[in-house]
CSV table of C-alpha atoms in Angstrom, one decimal:
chain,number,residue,atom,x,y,z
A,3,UNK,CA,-37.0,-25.5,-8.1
A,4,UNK,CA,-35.6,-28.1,-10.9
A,5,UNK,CA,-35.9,-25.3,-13.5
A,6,UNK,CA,-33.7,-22.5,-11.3
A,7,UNK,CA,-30.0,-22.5,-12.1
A,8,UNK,CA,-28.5,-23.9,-8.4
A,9,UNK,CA,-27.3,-21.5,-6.9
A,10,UNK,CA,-23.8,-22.9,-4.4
A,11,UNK,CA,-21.3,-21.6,-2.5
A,12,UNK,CA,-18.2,-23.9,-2.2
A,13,UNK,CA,-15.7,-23.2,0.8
A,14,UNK,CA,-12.4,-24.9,0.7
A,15,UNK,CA,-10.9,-24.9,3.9
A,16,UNK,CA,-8.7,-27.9,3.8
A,17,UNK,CA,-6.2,-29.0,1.7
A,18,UNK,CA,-5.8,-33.1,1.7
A,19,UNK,CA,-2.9,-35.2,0.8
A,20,UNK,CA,-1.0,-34.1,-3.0
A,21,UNK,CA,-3.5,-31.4,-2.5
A,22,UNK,CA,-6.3,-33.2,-3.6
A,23,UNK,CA,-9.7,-31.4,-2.2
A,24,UNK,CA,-8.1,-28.5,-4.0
A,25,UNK,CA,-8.6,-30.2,-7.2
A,26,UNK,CA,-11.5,-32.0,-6.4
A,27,UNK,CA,-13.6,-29.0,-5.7
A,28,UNK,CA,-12.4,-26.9,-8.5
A,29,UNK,CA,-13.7,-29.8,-10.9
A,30,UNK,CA,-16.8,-29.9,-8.9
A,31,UNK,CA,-16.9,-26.2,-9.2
A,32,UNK,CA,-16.0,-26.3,-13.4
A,33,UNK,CA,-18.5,-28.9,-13.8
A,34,UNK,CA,-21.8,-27.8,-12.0
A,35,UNK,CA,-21.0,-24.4,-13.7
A,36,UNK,CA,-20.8,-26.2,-17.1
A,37,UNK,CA,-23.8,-27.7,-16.3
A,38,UNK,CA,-25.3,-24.0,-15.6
A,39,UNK,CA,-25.1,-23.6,-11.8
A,40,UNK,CA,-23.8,-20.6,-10.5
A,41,UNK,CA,-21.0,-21.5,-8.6
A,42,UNK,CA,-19.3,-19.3,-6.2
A,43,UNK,CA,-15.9,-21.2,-5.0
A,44,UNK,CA,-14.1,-19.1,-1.9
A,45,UNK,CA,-10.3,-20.8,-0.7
A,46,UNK,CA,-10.8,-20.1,3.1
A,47,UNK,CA,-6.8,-20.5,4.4
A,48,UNK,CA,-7.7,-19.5,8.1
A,49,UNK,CA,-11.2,-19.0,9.3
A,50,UNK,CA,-9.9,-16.2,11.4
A,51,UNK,CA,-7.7,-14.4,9.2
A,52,UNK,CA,-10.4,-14.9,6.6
A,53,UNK,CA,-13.3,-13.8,8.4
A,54,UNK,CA,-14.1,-10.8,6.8
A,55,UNK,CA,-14.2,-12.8,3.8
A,56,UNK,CA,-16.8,-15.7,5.7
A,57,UNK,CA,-18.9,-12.9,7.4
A,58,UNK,CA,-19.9,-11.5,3.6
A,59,UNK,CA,-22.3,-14.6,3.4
A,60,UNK,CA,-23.8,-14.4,6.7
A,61,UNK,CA,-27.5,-13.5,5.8
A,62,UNK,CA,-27.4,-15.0,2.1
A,63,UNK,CA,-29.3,-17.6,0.4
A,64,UNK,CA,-27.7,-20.7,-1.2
A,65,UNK,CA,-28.9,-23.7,-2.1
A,66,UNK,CA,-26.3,-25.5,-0.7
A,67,UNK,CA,-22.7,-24.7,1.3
A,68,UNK,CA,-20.0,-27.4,-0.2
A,69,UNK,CA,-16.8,-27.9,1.6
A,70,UNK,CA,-14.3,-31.1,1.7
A,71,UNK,CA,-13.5,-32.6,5.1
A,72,UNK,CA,-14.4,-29.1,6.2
A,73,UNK,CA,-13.0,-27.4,9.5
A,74,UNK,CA,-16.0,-24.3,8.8
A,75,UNK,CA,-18.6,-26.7,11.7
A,76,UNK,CA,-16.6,-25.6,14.1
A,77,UNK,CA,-16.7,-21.8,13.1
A,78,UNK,CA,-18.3,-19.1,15.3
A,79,UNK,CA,-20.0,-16.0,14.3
A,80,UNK,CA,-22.1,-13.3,16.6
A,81,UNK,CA,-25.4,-15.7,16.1
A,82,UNK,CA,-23.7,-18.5,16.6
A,83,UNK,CA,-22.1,-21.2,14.3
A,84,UNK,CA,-20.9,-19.5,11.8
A,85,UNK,CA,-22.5,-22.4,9.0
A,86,UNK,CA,-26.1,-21.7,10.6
A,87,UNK,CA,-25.9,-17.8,9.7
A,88,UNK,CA,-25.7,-18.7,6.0
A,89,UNK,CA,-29.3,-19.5,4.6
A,90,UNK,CA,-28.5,-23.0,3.2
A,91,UNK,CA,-27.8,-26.4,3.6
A,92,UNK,CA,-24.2,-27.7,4.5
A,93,UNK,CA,-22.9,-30.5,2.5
A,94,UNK,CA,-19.5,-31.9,4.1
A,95,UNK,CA,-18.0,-34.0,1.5
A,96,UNK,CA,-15.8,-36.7,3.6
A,97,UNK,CA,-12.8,-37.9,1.6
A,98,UNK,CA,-11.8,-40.6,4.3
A,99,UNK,CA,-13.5,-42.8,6.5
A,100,UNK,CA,-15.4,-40.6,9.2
A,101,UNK,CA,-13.3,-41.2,11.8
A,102,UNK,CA,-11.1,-39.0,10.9
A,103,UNK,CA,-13.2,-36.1,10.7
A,104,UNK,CA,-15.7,-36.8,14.3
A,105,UNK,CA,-14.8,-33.5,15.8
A,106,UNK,CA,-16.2,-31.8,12.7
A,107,UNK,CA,-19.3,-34.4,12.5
A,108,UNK,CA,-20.4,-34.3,15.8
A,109,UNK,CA,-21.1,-30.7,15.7
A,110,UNK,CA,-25.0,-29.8,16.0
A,111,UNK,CA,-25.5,-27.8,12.9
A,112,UNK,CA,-29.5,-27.0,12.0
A,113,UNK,CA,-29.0,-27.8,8.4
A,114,UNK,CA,-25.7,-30.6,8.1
A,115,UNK,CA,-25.4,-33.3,5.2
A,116,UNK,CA,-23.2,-35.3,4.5
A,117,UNK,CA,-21.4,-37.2,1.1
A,118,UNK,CA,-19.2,-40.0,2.0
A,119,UNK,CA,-17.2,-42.8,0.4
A,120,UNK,CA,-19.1,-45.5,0.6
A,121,UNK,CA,-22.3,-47.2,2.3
A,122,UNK,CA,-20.6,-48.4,5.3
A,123,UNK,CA,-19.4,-44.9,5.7
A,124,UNK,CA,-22.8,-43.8,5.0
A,125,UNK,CA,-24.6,-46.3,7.9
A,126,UNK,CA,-21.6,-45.4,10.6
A,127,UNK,CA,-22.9,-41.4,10.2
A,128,UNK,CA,-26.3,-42.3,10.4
A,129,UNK,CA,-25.7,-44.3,13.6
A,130,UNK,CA,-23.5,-41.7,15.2
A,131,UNK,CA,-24.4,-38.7,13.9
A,132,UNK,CA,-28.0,-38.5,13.8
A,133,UNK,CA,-28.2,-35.0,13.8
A,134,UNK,CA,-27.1,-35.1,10.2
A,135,UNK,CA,-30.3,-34.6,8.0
A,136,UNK,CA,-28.8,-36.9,5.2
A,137,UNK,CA,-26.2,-38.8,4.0
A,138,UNK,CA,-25.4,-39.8,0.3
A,139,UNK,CA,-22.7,-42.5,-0.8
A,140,UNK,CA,-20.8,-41.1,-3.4
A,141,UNK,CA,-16.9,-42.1,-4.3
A,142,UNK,CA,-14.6,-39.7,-6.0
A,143,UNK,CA,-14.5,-39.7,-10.0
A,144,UNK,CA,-11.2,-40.3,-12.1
A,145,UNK,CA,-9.2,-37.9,-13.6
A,146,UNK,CA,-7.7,-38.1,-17.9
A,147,UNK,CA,-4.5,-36.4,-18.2
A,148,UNK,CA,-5.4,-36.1,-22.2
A,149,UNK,CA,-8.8,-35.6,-23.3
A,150,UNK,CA,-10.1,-37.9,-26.1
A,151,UNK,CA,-8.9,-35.8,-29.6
A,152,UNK,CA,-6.5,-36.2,-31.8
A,153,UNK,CA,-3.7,-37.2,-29.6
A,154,UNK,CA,-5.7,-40.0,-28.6
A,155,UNK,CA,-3.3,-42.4,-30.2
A,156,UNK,CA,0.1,-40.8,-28.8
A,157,UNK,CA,-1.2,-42.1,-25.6
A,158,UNK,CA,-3.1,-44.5,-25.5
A,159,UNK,CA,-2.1,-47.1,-29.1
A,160,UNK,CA,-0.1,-50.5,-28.5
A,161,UNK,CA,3.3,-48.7,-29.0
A,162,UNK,CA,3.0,-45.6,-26.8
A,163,UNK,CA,1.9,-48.3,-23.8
A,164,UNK,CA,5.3,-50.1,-24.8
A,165,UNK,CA,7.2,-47.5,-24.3
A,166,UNK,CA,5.7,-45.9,-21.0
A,167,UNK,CA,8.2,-44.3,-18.6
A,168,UNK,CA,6.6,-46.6,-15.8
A,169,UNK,CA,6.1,-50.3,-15.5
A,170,UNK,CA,4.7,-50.4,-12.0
A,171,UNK,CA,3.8,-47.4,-10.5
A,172,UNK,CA,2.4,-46.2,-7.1
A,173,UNK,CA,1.4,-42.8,-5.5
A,174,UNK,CA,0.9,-43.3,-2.3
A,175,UNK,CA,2.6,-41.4,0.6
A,176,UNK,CA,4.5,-43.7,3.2
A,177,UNK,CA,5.0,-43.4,7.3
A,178,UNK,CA,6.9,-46.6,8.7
A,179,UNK,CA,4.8,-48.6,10.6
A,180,UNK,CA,7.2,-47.9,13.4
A,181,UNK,CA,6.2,-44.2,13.8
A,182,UNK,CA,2.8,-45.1,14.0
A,183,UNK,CA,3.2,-48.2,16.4
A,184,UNK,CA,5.5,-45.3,18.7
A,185,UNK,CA,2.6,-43.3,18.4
A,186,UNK,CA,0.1,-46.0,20.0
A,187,UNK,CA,2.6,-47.1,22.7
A,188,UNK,CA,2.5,-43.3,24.0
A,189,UNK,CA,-0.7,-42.8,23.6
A,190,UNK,CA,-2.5,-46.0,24.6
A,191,UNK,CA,-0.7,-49.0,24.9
A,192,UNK,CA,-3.8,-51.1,24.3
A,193,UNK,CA,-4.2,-49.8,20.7
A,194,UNK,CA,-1.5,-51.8,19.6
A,195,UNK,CA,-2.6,-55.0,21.0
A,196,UNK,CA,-5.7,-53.9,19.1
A,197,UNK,CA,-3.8,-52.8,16.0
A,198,UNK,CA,-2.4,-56.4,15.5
A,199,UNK,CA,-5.5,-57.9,16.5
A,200,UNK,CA,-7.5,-55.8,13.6
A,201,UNK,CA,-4.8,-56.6,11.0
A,202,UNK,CA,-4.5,-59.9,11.9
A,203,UNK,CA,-8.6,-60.0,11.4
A,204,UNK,CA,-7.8,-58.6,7.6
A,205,UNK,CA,-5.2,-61.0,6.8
A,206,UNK,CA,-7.4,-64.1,7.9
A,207,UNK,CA,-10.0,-62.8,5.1
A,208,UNK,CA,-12.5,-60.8,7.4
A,209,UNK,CA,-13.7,-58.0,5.1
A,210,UNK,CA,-16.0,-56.5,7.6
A,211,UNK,CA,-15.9,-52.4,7.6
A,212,UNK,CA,-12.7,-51.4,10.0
A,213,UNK,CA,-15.3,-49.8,12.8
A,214,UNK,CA,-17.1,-53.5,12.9
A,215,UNK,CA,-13.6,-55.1,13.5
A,216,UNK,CA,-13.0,-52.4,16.2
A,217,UNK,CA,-16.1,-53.5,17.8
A,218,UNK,CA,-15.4,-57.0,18.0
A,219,UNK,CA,-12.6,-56.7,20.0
A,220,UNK,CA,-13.3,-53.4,22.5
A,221,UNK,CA,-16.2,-53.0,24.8
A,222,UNK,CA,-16.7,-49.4,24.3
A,223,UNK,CA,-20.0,-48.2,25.1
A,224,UNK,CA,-22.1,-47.0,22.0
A,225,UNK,CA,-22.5,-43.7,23.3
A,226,UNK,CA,-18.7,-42.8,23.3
A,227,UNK,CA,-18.4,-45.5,20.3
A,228,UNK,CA,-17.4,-42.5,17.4
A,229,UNK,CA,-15.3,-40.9,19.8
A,230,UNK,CA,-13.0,-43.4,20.8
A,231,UNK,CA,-13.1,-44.2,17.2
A,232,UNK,CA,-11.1,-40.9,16.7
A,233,UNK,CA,-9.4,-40.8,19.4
A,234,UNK,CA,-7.8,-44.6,18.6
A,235,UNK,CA,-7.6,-43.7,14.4
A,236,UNK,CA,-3.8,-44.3,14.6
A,237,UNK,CA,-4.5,-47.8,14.4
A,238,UNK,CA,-6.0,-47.2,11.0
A,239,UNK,CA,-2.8,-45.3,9.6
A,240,UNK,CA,-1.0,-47.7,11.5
A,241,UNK,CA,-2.6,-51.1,9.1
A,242,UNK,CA,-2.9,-48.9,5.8
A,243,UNK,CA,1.0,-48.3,5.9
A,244,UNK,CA,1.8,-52.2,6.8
A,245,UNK,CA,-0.4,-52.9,4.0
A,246,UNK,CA,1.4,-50.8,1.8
A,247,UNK,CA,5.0,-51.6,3.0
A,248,UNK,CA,3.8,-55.6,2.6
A,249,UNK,CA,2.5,-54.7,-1.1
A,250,UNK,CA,5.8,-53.0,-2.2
A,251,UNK,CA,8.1,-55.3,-0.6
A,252,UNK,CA,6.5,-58.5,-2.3
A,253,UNK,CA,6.6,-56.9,-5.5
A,254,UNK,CA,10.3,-56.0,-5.3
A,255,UNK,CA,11.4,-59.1,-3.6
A,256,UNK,CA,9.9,-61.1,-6.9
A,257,UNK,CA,12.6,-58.7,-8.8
A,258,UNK,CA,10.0,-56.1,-10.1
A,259,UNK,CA,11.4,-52.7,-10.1
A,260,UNK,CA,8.6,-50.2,-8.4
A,261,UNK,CA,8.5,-46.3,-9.0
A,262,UNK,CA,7.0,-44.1,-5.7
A,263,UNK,CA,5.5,-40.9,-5.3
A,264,UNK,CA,4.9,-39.5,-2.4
A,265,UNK,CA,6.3,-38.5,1.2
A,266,UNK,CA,8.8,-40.1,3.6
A,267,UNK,CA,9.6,-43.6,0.9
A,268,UNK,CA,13.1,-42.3,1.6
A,269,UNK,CA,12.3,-44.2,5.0
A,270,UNK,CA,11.5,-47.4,3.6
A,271,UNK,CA,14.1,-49.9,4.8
A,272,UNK,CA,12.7,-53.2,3.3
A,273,UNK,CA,15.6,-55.5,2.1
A,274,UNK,CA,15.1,-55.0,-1.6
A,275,UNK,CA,15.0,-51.1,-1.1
A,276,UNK,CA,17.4,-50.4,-4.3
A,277,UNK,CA,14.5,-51.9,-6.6
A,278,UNK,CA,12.6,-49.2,-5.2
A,279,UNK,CA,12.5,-45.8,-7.2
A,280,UNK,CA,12.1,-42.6,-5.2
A,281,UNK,CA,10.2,-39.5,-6.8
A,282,UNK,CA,9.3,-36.4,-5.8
A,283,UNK,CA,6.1,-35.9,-3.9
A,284,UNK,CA,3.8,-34.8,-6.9
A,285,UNK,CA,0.8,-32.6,-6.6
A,286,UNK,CA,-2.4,-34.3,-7.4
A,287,UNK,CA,-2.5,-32.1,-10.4
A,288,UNK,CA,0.3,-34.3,-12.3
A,289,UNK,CA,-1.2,-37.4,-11.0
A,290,UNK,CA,-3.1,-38.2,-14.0
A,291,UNK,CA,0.1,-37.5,-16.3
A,292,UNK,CA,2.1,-39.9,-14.1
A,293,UNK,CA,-0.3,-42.5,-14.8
A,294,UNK,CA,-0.7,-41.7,-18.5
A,295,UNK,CA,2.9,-43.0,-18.5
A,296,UNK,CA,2.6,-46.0,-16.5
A,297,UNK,CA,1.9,-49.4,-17.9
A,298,UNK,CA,0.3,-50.3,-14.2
A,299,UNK,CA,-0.8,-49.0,-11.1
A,300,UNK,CA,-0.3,-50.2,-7.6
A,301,UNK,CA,-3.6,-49.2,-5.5
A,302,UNK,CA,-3.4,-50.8,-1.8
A,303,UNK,CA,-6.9,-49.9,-0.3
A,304,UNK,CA,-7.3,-47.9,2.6
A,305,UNK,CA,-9.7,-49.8,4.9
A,306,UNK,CA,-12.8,-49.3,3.0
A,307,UNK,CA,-14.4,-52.9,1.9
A,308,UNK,CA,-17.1,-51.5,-0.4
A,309,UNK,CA,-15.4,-48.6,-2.9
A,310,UNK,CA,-12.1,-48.2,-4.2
A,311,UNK,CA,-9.6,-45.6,-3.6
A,312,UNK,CA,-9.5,-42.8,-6.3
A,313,UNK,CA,-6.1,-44.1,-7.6
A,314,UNK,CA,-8.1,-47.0,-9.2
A,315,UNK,CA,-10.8,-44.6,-11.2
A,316,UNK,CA,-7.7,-42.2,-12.2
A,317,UNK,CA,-5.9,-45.2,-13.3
A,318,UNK,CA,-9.0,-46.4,-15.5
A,319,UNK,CA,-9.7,-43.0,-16.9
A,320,UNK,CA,-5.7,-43.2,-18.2
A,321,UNK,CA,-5.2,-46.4,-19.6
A,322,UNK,CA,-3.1,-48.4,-17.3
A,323,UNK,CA,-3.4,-51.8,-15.7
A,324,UNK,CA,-4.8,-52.2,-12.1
A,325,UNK,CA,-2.9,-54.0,-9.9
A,326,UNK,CA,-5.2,-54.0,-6.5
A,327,UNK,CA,-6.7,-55.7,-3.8
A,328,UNK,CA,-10.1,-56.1,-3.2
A,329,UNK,CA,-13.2,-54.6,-2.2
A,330,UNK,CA,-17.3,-55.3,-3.4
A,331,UNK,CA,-17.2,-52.4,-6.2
A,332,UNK,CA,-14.4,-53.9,-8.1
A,333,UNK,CA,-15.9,-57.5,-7.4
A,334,UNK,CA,-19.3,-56.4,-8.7
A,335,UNK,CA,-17.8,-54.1,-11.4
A,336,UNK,CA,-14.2,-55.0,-12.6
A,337,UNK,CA,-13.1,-58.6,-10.9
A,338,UNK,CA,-12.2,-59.4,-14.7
A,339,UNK,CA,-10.6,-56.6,-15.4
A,340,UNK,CA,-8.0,-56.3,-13.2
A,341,UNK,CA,-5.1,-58.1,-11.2
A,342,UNK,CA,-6.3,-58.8,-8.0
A,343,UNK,CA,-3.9,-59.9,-5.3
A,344,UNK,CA,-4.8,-60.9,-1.6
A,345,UNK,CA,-3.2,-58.9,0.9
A,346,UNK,CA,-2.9,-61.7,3.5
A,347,UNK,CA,-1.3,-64.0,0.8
A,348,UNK,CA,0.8,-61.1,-0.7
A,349,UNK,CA,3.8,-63.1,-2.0
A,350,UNK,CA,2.0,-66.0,-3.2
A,351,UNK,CA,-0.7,-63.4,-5.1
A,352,UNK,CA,2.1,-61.4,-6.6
A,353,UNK,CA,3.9,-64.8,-7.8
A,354,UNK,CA,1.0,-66.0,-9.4
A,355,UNK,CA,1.1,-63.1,-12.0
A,356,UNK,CA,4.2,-63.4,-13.2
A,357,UNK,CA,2.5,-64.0,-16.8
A,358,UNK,CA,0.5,-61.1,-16.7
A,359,UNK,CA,2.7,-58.5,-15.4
A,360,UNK,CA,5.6,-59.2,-17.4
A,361,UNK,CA,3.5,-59.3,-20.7
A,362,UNK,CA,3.0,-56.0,-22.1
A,363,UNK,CA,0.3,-57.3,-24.5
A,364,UNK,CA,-2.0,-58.6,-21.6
A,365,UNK,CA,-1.7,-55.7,-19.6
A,366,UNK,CA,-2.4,-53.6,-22.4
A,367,UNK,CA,-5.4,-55.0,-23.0
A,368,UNK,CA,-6.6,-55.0,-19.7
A,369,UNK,CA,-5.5,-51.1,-19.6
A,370,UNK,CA,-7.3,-50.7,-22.7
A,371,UNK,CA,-10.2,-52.6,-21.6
A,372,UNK,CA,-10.5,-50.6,-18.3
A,373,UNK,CA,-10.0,-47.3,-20.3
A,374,UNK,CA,-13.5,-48.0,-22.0
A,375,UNK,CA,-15.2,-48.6,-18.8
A,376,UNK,CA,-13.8,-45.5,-17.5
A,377,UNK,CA,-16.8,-43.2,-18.8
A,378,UNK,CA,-19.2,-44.3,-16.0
A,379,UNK,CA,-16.6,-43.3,-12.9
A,380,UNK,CA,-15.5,-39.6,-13.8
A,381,UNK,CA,-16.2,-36.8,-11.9
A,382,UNK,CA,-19.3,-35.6,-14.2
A,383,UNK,CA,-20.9,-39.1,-13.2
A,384,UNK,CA,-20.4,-37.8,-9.7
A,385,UNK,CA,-21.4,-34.3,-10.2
A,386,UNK,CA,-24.2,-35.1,-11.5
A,387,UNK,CA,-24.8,-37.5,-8.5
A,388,UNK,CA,-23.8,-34.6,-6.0
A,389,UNK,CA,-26.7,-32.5,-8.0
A,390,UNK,CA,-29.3,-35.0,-7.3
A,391,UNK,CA,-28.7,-35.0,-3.5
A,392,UNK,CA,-28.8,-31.2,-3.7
A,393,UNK,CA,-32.6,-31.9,-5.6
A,394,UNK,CA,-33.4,-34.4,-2.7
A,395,UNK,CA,-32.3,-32.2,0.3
A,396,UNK,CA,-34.4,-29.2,-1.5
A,397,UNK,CA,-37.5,-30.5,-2.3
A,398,UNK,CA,-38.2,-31.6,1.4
A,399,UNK,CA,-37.3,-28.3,2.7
């Protein structure tokens, strides 16, 4: 089996934030083909409207389905789910934590695996989902805007960093709290109360993963445990945007002028808003360019406590300066190598690198220093990773 060419089928179905699965999946695509796979990548817009398209592989052999936060579970055919007509396994590769995605987990498949984020992601499937075969922990790779060649130095010397267009830069989109807290009032008024008591839970330190915090303070019963999970997940959206409106307004109320990318900043309302510089909403495509001409980049972590988000690897991979909080990769891999504030002493964090962030020297050498590292987080680390699960899943069937 290790000496056959894989042969995968990768159905996109969904297209995340910036369009980002779209990207990730055609590098996924480039590089196992690179590697010698052969790769047949299908953009599935509409199950239905598509189907002639999905029915063509009914009765063909793979040796694996791919698909990113994939709607395809829920698919029907004549024979039943649609996924159990192809003759392969089913890799869902979940881009957020995996309560956003139950309806598509807790579907019965014959042959359904799973790649998450991270290992907390990876022990909350295998709890709730244990009709999924397998589960691998697998975070997503950065992306370099300019190869390594000979315009290495236009990018990435001492006086290109001087001049970059960006000093702090963050690509995040951006929902006011308020829509989300709105959102919980009409939905369940208890989710608030359970909102603040969760963020409150953060702030004090707790680094627990979010579905342990949501168990220490509900009495759900473990059999509806992922469920409610889903159904309560705007208290999730609801923390990541207070984290990210406390993480902006502390950096532009010490007088640090912050450029945005992404939806809705035009409803920020903090007090210091004319520090803040709106830009468009940019594809995930010019991502990597936007960060080539930053001199740092703001990541505020989603609720995951054991990987970063993919803002820090692209960053990295780029040459700019992290500016971040926490979580145990970056403690085990980077804790020197980056500034490191504490969301739940914000102001006082942001303060405290004063030195730092207004000395292009230092943060080019931390940019520089993080650039080097950057070889062990791109997406052919994780390709070849994803390959390796395919191996494991193949040689026990």
């Amino acid at each position: 089996m290790a000496n056959k060419p894989l042969k995968i089928l990768i159905l996109e179905t969904r297209k995340l934030s910036y369009g980002s699965s779209s990207v990730f999946l055609k590098l996924v695509c480039g590089i196992l083909r690179e590697k010698g796979a052969d790769v047949t990548h299908c953009i599935i817009n509409d199950p239905e409207a598509d189907s002639v398209l999905l029915e063509s592989f009914s009765g063909k052999s793979f040796d694996a389905v791919i698909g990113m936060n994939s709607v395809l579970a829920l698919a029907e055919c004549d024979s039943g789910k649609y996924l159990d007509s192809i003759n392969a396994p089913f890799i869902n590769i979940i881009a957020d934590h995996p309560m956003h995605v139950h309806k598509y987990l807790e579907v019965r498949l014959k042959r359904y695996y799973v790649i998450c984020l991270d290992k907390h992601h990876k022990e909350y499937i295998g709890k709730y989902y244990p009709h999924i075969k397998k589960t691998a922990a697998i975070p997503l790779g950065g992306i370099k805007y300019m190869p390594d060649g000979e315009d290495k130095e236009k990018y990435y010397s001492y006086s290109q960093f001087a001049k970059r267009k960006y000093h702090i830069f963050f690509p995040a989109t951006y929902t006011p709290p308020s829509y989300y807290k709105r959102v919980m009032e009409e939905t369940n008024i208890s989710y608030v109360k359970q909102a603040e008591e969760i963020m409150y839970a953060i702030l004090d330190g707790d680094t627990s993963p979010v579905h342990e915090l949501y168990r220490n303070i509900t009495s759900w019963k473990e059999e509806r445990f992922a469920a409610r999970m889903y159904k309560a997940r705007y208290i999730d959206k609801y923390i990541r945007d207070c984290f990210r409106d406390m993480a902006v307004s502390a950096l532009l109320e010490e007088g640090y002028k912050v450029d945005v990318a992404g939806a809705r900043w035009d409803m920020y309302n903090g007090r210091y808003k004319d520090r803040l510089v709106i830009h468009r909403q940019k594809e995930y495509t010019d991502i990597p360019e936007a960060m080539a001409n930053s001199q740092v980049v703001l990541n505020v972590q989603p609720l995951f406590t054991e990987v970063p988000h993919d803002r820090v690897f692209n960053a990295m991979a780029n040459g700019s300066a992290v500016l971040s909080d926490t979580c145990s990769y970056i403690e085990a891999n980077y804790k020197n190598n980056m500034l490191l504030f504490n969301i739940g002493n914000i102001h006082e964090s942001i303060a405290g690198m004063e030195n730092i962030l207004n000395n292009t020297e230092k943060l080019y050498k931390m940019a520089s220093d993080l650039r080097n590292l950057s070889e062990n987080e791109t997406w052919y680390d994780r390709c070849a990773r994803i390959t390796g699960f395919i191996n494991e899943i193949l040689n026990v069937l």
